[in-house]
Amino acid sequence: NAGGKCTYVQCARPNQSIQFIVVDKETKAGGQDWTSVLGETLCRACYLRYMKRGTLERGGHQRLPVVEGKCSHTGCARPNLSVRFFEVEAGCKVGGQDWTALTGRVLCHTCYYRYKSRGTLERAEDEPLAPSERRCSYAGCSRPDQSRQFIQIDDDTNAGQQDWSALAGQVLCNACYLRYLRRGSLEKNKVDTLEDDDKRCTYPHCTRPTQSPKFTTIEEGTKAGNQDWTALVGHVLCRSCYNRFLTRGTLERQA
């Protein structure tokens, strides 16, 4: 055990380790040949990598700066959004899979781990969406991150006998999915009541934000009660708050 710095030039954190190990003539851990790194000081991560695989090279992927990353899988739902991106290197054997056909390609975190675990980039029909993919793609969705279920539309989707082809590859929250299923459109009517996932009043001082027989989303152009609803566009109001603004032009309760 030695304090100091990892001497492997490509170590990601050469100064940060709970342990540093100097490789000497007696080192035989993992049954590896340590001759090529004799005399080197290794951090715990690099030491364990060599002990398990006989090389200091990081296997199978290279972490890329997120700003430069884009998943090359054409079926990826969110090619530009990922916690990290991996570049597949020649000779990659991660997960015991054959990565030859993907050499040089960049994969998002989700696609990378799908291939690592299953040997394919194709999603299984019953495969749940990864957390990074759980966001509604519809730009007009009022709550794109909040839904009990997210559904990815593919080329075979035909629910409700609608034509889903224009949405292939997109991810929809449950509310938007059901709207399209019933009406063949993602657009909301001016007086649309919301689906179950959207039934919560967004007025922060509402005393019962989840308890109302009706919830209404405020759309552009709303002129009910001859009030100016501009500041509330996109908000969801319970019936009490909606009626208060409708009659008085304010959400504030009277003292």
CSV table of N, CA and C in Angstrom, one decimal, residues 126-233:
chain,number,residue,atom,x,y,z
A,126,ASP,N,-42.0,-5.8,-24.1
A,126,ASP,CA,-42.4,-5.6,-22.7
A,126,ASP,C,-41.3,-4.9,-21.9
A,127,GLU,N,-40.4,-4.3,-22.6
A,127,GLU,CA,-39.3,-3.7,-21.9
A,127,GLU,C,-39.7,-2.3,-21.4
A,128,PRO,N,-39.6,-2.0,-20.1
A,128,PRO,CA,-40.0,-0.7,-19.6
A,128,PRO,C,-39.0,0.4,-20.0
A,129,LEU,N,-39.4,1.6,-20.1
A,129,LEU,CA,-38.5,2.7,-20.5
A,129,LEU,C,-37.5,3.0,-19.4
A,130,ALA,N,-36.3,3.3,-19.8
A,130,ALA,CA,-35.3,3.7,-18.8
A,130,ALA,C,-35.7,5.1,-18.2
A,131,PRO,N,-35.3,5.4,-17.0
A,131,PRO,CA,-35.6,6.7,-16.4
A,131,PRO,C,-35.3,7.9,-17.3
A,132,SER,N,-34.2,7.8,-18.1
A,132,SER,CA,-33.8,8.9,-18.9
A,132,SER,C,-34.7,9.1,-20.1
A,133,GLU,N,-35.6,8.1,-20.4
A,133,GLU,CA,-36.5,8.1,-21.5
A,133,GLU,C,-37.9,8.5,-21.1
A,134,ARG,N,-38.1,8.6,-19.8
A,134,ARG,CA,-39.5,8.8,-19.3
A,134,ARG,C,-39.8,10.3,-19.3
A,135,ARG,N,-40.1,10.8,-20.5
A,135,ARG,CA,-40.5,12.2,-20.7
A,135,ARG,C,-41.3,12.2,-22.0
A,136,CYS,N,-42.4,12.9,-21.9
A,136,CYS,CA,-43.3,13.0,-23.1
A,136,CYS,C,-42.7,13.8,-24.2
A,137,SER,N,-42.7,13.3,-25.4
A,137,SER,CA,-42.1,14.0,-26.5
A,137,SER,C,-43.0,15.1,-27.1
A,138,TYR,N,-44.3,15.1,-26.7
A,138,TYR,CA,-45.2,16.1,-27.3
A,138,TYR,C,-44.9,17.5,-26.7
A,139,ALA,N,-44.5,18.5,-27.6
A,139,ALA,CA,-44.1,19.8,-27.1
A,139,ALA,C,-45.2,20.5,-26.3
A,140,GLY,N,-46.5,20.2,-26.6
A,140,GLY,CA,-47.5,20.9,-25.9
A,140,GLY,C,-48.0,20.2,-24.7
A,141,CYS,N,-47.3,19.2,-24.2
A,141,CYS,CA,-47.7,18.5,-23.0
A,141,CYS,C,-47.5,19.4,-21.8
A,142,SER,N,-48.5,19.5,-20.9
A,142,SER,CA,-48.3,20.4,-19.8
A,142,SER,C,-47.5,19.8,-18.6
A,143,ARG,N,-47.4,18.5,-18.6
A,143,ARG,CA,-46.5,17.9,-17.5
A,143,ARG,C,-45.7,16.7,-18.1
A,144,PRO,N,-44.8,17.0,-18.9
A,144,PRO,CA,-44.0,15.9,-19.7
A,144,PRO,C,-43.3,14.9,-18.8
A,145,ASP,N,-42.9,15.3,-17.6
A,145,ASP,CA,-42.2,14.4,-16.7
A,145,ASP,C,-43.0,13.7,-15.7
A,146,GLN,N,-44.3,14.0,-15.7
A,146,GLN,CA,-45.2,13.4,-14.6
A,146,GLN,C,-46.3,12.5,-15.2
A,147,SER,N,-46.1,11.3,-15.1
A,147,SER,CA,-47.1,10.3,-15.6
A,147,SER,C,-46.9,9.0,-14.9
A,148,ARG,N,-48.0,8.2,-14.7
A,148,ARG,CA,-47.8,6.9,-14.1
A,148,ARG,C,-47.3,5.9,-15.1
A,149,GLN,N,-47.3,6.3,-16.4
A,149,GLN,CA,-46.9,5.4,-17.5
A,149,GLN,C,-46.4,6.2,-18.7
A,150,PHE,N,-45.4,5.8,-19.3
A,150,PHE,CA,-44.9,6.4,-20.6
A,150,PHE,C,-44.9,5.3,-21.6
A,151,ILE,N,-45.3,5.6,-22.8
A,151,ILE,CA,-45.5,4.6,-23.9
A,151,ILE,C,-44.6,5.1,-25.1
A,152,GLN,N,-43.8,4.2,-25.6
A,152,GLN,CA,-43.0,4.5,-26.8
A,152,GLN,C,-43.8,4.0,-28.0
A,153,ILE,N,-44.0,4.9,-29.0
A,153,ILE,CA,-44.7,4.6,-30.2
A,153,ILE,C,-43.8,4.0,-31.2
A,154,ASP,N,-44.1,2.8,-31.8
A,154,ASP,CA,-43.3,2.2,-32.8
A,154,ASP,C,-44.1,2.0,-34.1
A,155,ASP,N,-43.4,1.4,-35.1
A,155,ASP,CA,-44.0,1.3,-36.4
A,155,ASP,C,-45.3,0.4,-36.4
A,156,ASP,N,-45.4,-0.5,-35.4
A,156,ASP,CA,-46.5,-1.4,-35.3
A,156,ASP,C,-47.7,-0.9,-34.5
A,157,THR,N,-47.5,0.2,-33.9
A,157,THR,CA,-48.6,0.7,-33.0
A,157,THR,C,-49.9,1.0,-33.8
A,158,ASN,N,-51.0,0.5,-33.4
A,158,ASN,CA,-52.3,0.7,-34.2
A,158,ASN,C,-53.4,0.8,-33.2
A,159,ALA,N,-53.2,1.1,-31.9
A,159,ALA,CA,-54.2,1.2,-30.9
A,159,ALA,C,-55.3,2.2,-31.3
A,160,GLY,N,-56.5,1.8,-31.0
A,160,GLY,CA,-57.6,2.7,-31.4
A,160,GLY,C,-57.9,2.9,-32.8
A,161,GLN,N,-57.3,2.1,-33.7
A,161,GLN,CA,-57.4,2.2,-35.1
A,161,GLN,C,-56.9,3.5,-35.7
A,162,GLN,N,-56.0,4.2,-34.9
A,162,GLN,CA,-55.5,5.5,-35.4
A,162,GLN,C,-54.3,5.3,-36.2
A,163,ASP,N,-53.9,6.3,-37.0
A,163,ASP,CA,-52.7,6.3,-37.8
A,163,ASP,C,-51.6,6.9,-36.9
A,164,TRP,N,-50.7,6.1,-36.3
A,164,TRP,CA,-49.6,6.5,-35.4
A,164,TRP,C,-48.3,6.8,-36.1
A,165,SER,N,-48.3,6.6,-37.5
A,165,SER,CA,-47.0,6.6,-38.2
A,165,SER,C,-46.2,7.9,-38.0
A,166,ALA,N,-46.9,9.1,-37.8
A,166,ALA,CA,-46.2,10.3,-37.7
A,166,ALA,C,-45.5,10.4,-36.3
A,167,LEU,N,-45.9,9.6,-35.4
A,167,LEU,CA,-45.4,9.6,-34.0
A,167,LEU,C,-44.4,8.5,-33.7
A,168,ALA,N,-44.1,7.7,-34.7
A,168,ALA,CA,-43.2,6.5,-34.5
A,168,ALA,C,-41.9,7.0,-33.9
A,169,GLY,N,-41.5,6.3,-32.8
A,169,GLY,CA,-40.2,6.7,-32.2
A,169,GLY,C,-40.4,7.6,-31.0
A,170,GLN,N,-41.5,8.3,-30.9
A,170,GLN,CA,-41.8,9.3,-29.9
A,170,GLN,C,-42.3,8.6,-28.6
A,171,VAL,N,-42.1,9.2,-27.5
A,171,VAL,CA,-42.5,8.7,-26.2
A,171,VAL,C,-43.7,9.7,-25.7
A,172,LEU,N,-44.8,9.1,-25.3
A,172,LEU,CA,-45.9,9.8,-24.9
A,172,LEU,C,-46.3,9.5,-23.4
A,173,CYS,N,-46.7,10.5,-22.6
A,173,CYS,CA,-47.2,10.2,-21.3
A,173,CYS,C,-48.6,9.6,-21.5
A,174,ASN,N,-49.1,9.1,-20.4
A,174,ASN,CA,-50.4,8.4,-20.5
A,174,ASN,C,-51.5,9.3,-21.0
A,175,ALA,N,-51.5,10.5,-20.5
A,175,ALA,CA,-52.6,11.5,-20.9
A,175,ALA,C,-52.5,11.7,-22.4
A,176,CYS,N,-51.4,12.0,-22.9
A,176,CYS,CA,-51.3,12.3,-24.4
A,176,CYS,C,-51.5,11.1,-25.2
A,177,TYR,N,-51.1,9.9,-24.7
A,177,TYR,CA,-51.3,8.7,-25.4
A,177,TYR,C,-52.8,8.4,-25.5
A,178,LEU,N,-53.5,8.6,-24.4
A,178,LEU,CA,-55.0,8.3,-24.4
A,178,LEU,C,-55.7,9.3,-25.3
A,179,ARG,N,-55.3,10.6,-25.3
A,179,ARG,CA,-55.9,11.6,-26.2
A,179,ARG,C,-55.8,11.2,-27.6
A,180,TYR,N,-54.6,10.8,-28.0
A,180,TYR,CA,-54.4,10.4,-29.4
A,180,TYR,C,-55.2,9.1,-29.7
A,181,LEU,N,-55.2,8.2,-28.8
A,181,LEU,CA,-55.9,7.0,-29.0
A,181,LEU,C,-57.4,7.2,-29.2
A,182,ARG,N,-58.0,8.2,-28.5
A,182,ARG,CA,-59.4,8.5,-28.7
A,182,ARG,C,-59.8,9.4,-29.8
A,183,ARG,N,-58.9,10.3,-30.1
A,183,ARG,CA,-59.2,11.4,-31.1
A,183,ARG,C,-58.3,11.5,-32.3
A,184,GLY,N,-57.2,10.7,-32.3
A,184,GLY,CA,-56.2,10.8,-33.4
A,184,GLY,C,-55.5,12.1,-33.5
A,185,SER,N,-55.4,12.8,-32.4
A,185,SER,CA,-54.7,14.1,-32.3
A,185,SER,C,-54.2,14.3,-30.9
A,186,LEU,N,-53.0,15.0,-30.8
A,186,LEU,CA,-52.4,15.3,-29.5
A,186,LEU,C,-52.9,16.7,-29.0
A,187,GLU,N,-53.5,17.5,-29.9
A,187,GLU,CA,-54.0,18.8,-29.5
A,187,GLU,C,-55.1,18.7,-28.5
A,188,LYS,N,-55.1,19.6,-27.6
A,188,LYS,CA,-56.2,19.6,-26.6
A,188,LYS,C,-57.3,20.6,-27.0
A,189,ASN,N,-58.5,20.3,-26.7
A,189,ASN,CA,-59.6,21.2,-27.0
A,189,ASN,C,-59.5,22.4,-26.0
A,190,LYS,N,-60.1,23.5,-26.3
A,190,LYS,CA,-60.0,24.7,-25.5
A,190,LYS,C,-60.5,24.4,-24.1
A,191,VAL,N,-61.5,23.5,-24.0
A,191,VAL,CA,-62.1,23.2,-22.7
A,191,VAL,C,-61.8,21.8,-22.2
A,192,ASP,N,-60.8,21.2,-22.8
A,192,ASP,CA,-60.5,19.8,-22.4
A,192,ASP,C,-60.3,19.7,-20.9
A,193,THR,N,-61.0,18.7,-20.3
A,193,THR,CA,-60.6,18.3,-19.0
A,193,THR,C,-59.4,17.4,-19.1
A,194,LEU,N,-58.7,17.3,-18.0
A,194,LEU,CA,-57.4,16.6,-18.1
A,194,LEU,C,-57.6,15.1,-17.7
A,195,GLU,N,-56.6,14.3,-18.2
A,195,GLU,CA,-56.5,12.9,-17.9
A,195,GLU,C,-56.1,12.8,-16.4
A,196,ASP,N,-56.2,11.6,-15.9
A,196,ASP,CA,-55.9,11.3,-14.4
A,196,ASP,C,-54.6,11.8,-14.0
A,197,ASP,N,-53.5,11.7,-14.9
A,197,ASP,CA,-52.2,12.1,-14.5
A,197,ASP,C,-52.0,13.6,-14.3
A,198,ASP,N,-52.9,14.4,-14.9
A,198,ASP,CA,-52.8,15.8,-14.8
A,198,ASP,C,-53.8,16.4,-13.8
A,199,LYS,N,-54.4,15.6,-13.0
A,199,LYS,CA,-55.4,16.1,-12.1
A,199,LYS,C,-54.8,16.6,-10.8
A,200,ARG,N,-54.2,17.8,-10.9
A,200,ARG,CA,-53.6,18.5,-9.8
A,200,ARG,C,-53.6,20.0,-10.1
A,201,CYS,N,-54.1,20.8,-9.2
A,201,CYS,CA,-54.1,22.2,-9.4
A,201,CYS,C,-52.7,22.7,-9.2
A,202,THR,N,-52.3,23.6,-10.1
A,202,THR,CA,-50.9,24.1,-10.0
A,202,THR,C,-50.8,25.4,-9.3
A,203,TYR,N,-52.0,26.0,-8.8
A,203,TYR,CA,-51.9,27.2,-8.0
A,203,TYR,C,-51.3,26.8,-6.6
A,204,PRO,N,-50.1,27.4,-6.3
A,204,PRO,CA,-49.4,26.9,-5.1
A,204,PRO,C,-50.2,27.1,-3.8
A,205,HIS,N,-51.2,28.0,-3.7
A,205,HIS,CA,-51.9,28.2,-2.5
A,205,HIS,C,-53.2,27.6,-2.5
A,206,CYS,N,-53.5,26.7,-3.4
A,206,CYS,CA,-54.7,25.9,-3.4
A,206,CYS,C,-54.8,25.0,-2.2
A,207,THR,N,-55.9,25.0,-1.5
A,207,THR,CA,-56.0,24.2,-0.2
A,207,THR,C,-56.2,22.8,-0.5
A,208,ARG,N,-56.8,22.4,-1.6
A,208,ARG,CA,-57.0,21.0,-2.0
A,208,ARG,C,-56.7,20.8,-3.4
A,209,PRO,N,-55.4,20.8,-3.7
A,209,PRO,CA,-55.0,20.7,-5.2
A,209,PRO,C,-55.3,19.4,-5.9
A,210,THR,N,-55.5,18.3,-5.1
A,210,THR,CA,-55.9,17.1,-5.8
A,210,THR,C,-57.3,16.7,-5.7
A,211,GLN,N,-58.1,17.5,-5.0
A,211,GLN,CA,-59.5,17.1,-4.7
A,211,GLN,C,-60.4,18.1,-5.4
A,212,SER,N,-61.0,17.6,-6.6
A,212,SER,CA,-61.9,18.5,-7.3
A,212,SER,C,-62.6,17.6,-8.3
A,213,PRO,N,-63.9,17.8,-8.6
A,213,PRO,CA,-64.6,17.0,-9.6
A,213,PRO,C,-64.2,17.3,-11.0
A,214,LYS,N,-63.4,18.4,-11.2
A,214,LYS,CA,-63.0,18.8,-12.5
A,214,LYS,C,-61.7,19.6,-12.5
A,215,PHE,N,-60.8,19.3,-13.4
A,215,PHE,CA,-59.6,20.1,-13.5
A,215,PHE,C,-59.5,20.6,-15.0
A,216,THR,N,-59.1,21.8,-15.1
A,216,THR,CA,-59.0,22.5,-16.5
A,216,THR,C,-57.6,23.0,-16.7
A,217,THR,N,-57.1,22.8,-17.9
A,217,THR,CA,-55.9,23.3,-18.3
A,217,THR,C,-56.1,24.6,-19.1
A,218,ILE,N,-55.4,25.7,-18.8
A,218,ILE,CA,-55.6,27.0,-19.4
A,218,ILE,C,-54.8,27.1,-20.7
A,219,GLU,N,-55.5,27.2,-21.8
A,219,GLU,CA,-54.9,27.3,-23.1
A,219,GLU,C,-54.8,28.7,-23.6
A,220,GLU,N,-53.9,28.9,-24.6
A,220,GLU,CA,-53.7,30.2,-25.2
A,220,GLU,C,-55.1,30.6,-25.8
A,221,GLY,N,-55.5,31.9,-25.6
A,221,GLY,CA,-56.7,32.4,-26.2
A,221,GLY,C,-57.9,32.2,-25.3
A,222,THR,N,-57.7,31.7,-24.1
A,222,THR,CA,-58.8,31.5,-23.2
A,222,THR,C,-59.3,32.9,-22.8
A,223,LYS,N,-60.7,33.1,-22.9
A,223,LYS,CA,-61.3,34.4,-22.6
A,223,LYS,C,-62.5,34.3,-21.7
A,224,ALA,N,-62.6,33.1,-21.1
A,224,ALA,CA,-63.8,32.9,-20.2
A,224,ALA,C,-64.0,34.0,-19.2
A,225,GLY,N,-65.2,34.4,-19.0
A,225,GLY,CA,-65.5,35.5,-18.0
A,225,GLY,C,-64.9,36.8,-18.4
A,226,ASN,N,-64.5,37.0,-19.6
A,226,ASN,CA,-63.8,38.2,-20.1
A,226,ASN,C,-62.6,38.6,-19.3
A,227,GLN,N,-61.9,37.6,-18.7
A,227,GLN,CA,-60.7,37.8,-17.9
A,227,GLN,C,-59.5,37.7,-18.8
A,228,ASP,N,-58.4,38.2,-18.2
A,228,ASP,CA,-57.1,38.1,-18.9
A,228,ASP,C,-56.4,36.9,-18.3
A,229,TRP,N,-56.4,35.8,-19.1
A,229,TRP,CA,-55.8,34.5,-18.6
A,229,TRP,C,-54.4,34.3,-19.0
A,230,THR,N,-53.8,35.3,-19.6
A,230,THR,CA,-52.4,35.2,-20.2
A,230,THR,C,-51.4,34.6,-19.2
A,231,ALA,N,-51.4,35.1,-18.0
A,231,ALA,CA,-50.4,34.7,-17.0
A,231,ALA,C,-50.6,33.2,-16.6
A,232,LEU,N,-51.7,32.6,-16.9
A,232,LEU,CA,-52.0,31.3,-16.4
A,232,LEU,C,-52.0,30.2,-17.5
A,233,VAL,N,-51.6,30.7,-18.7
A,233,VAL,CA,-51.5,29.7,-19.9
A,233,VAL,C,-50.6,28.5,-19.5
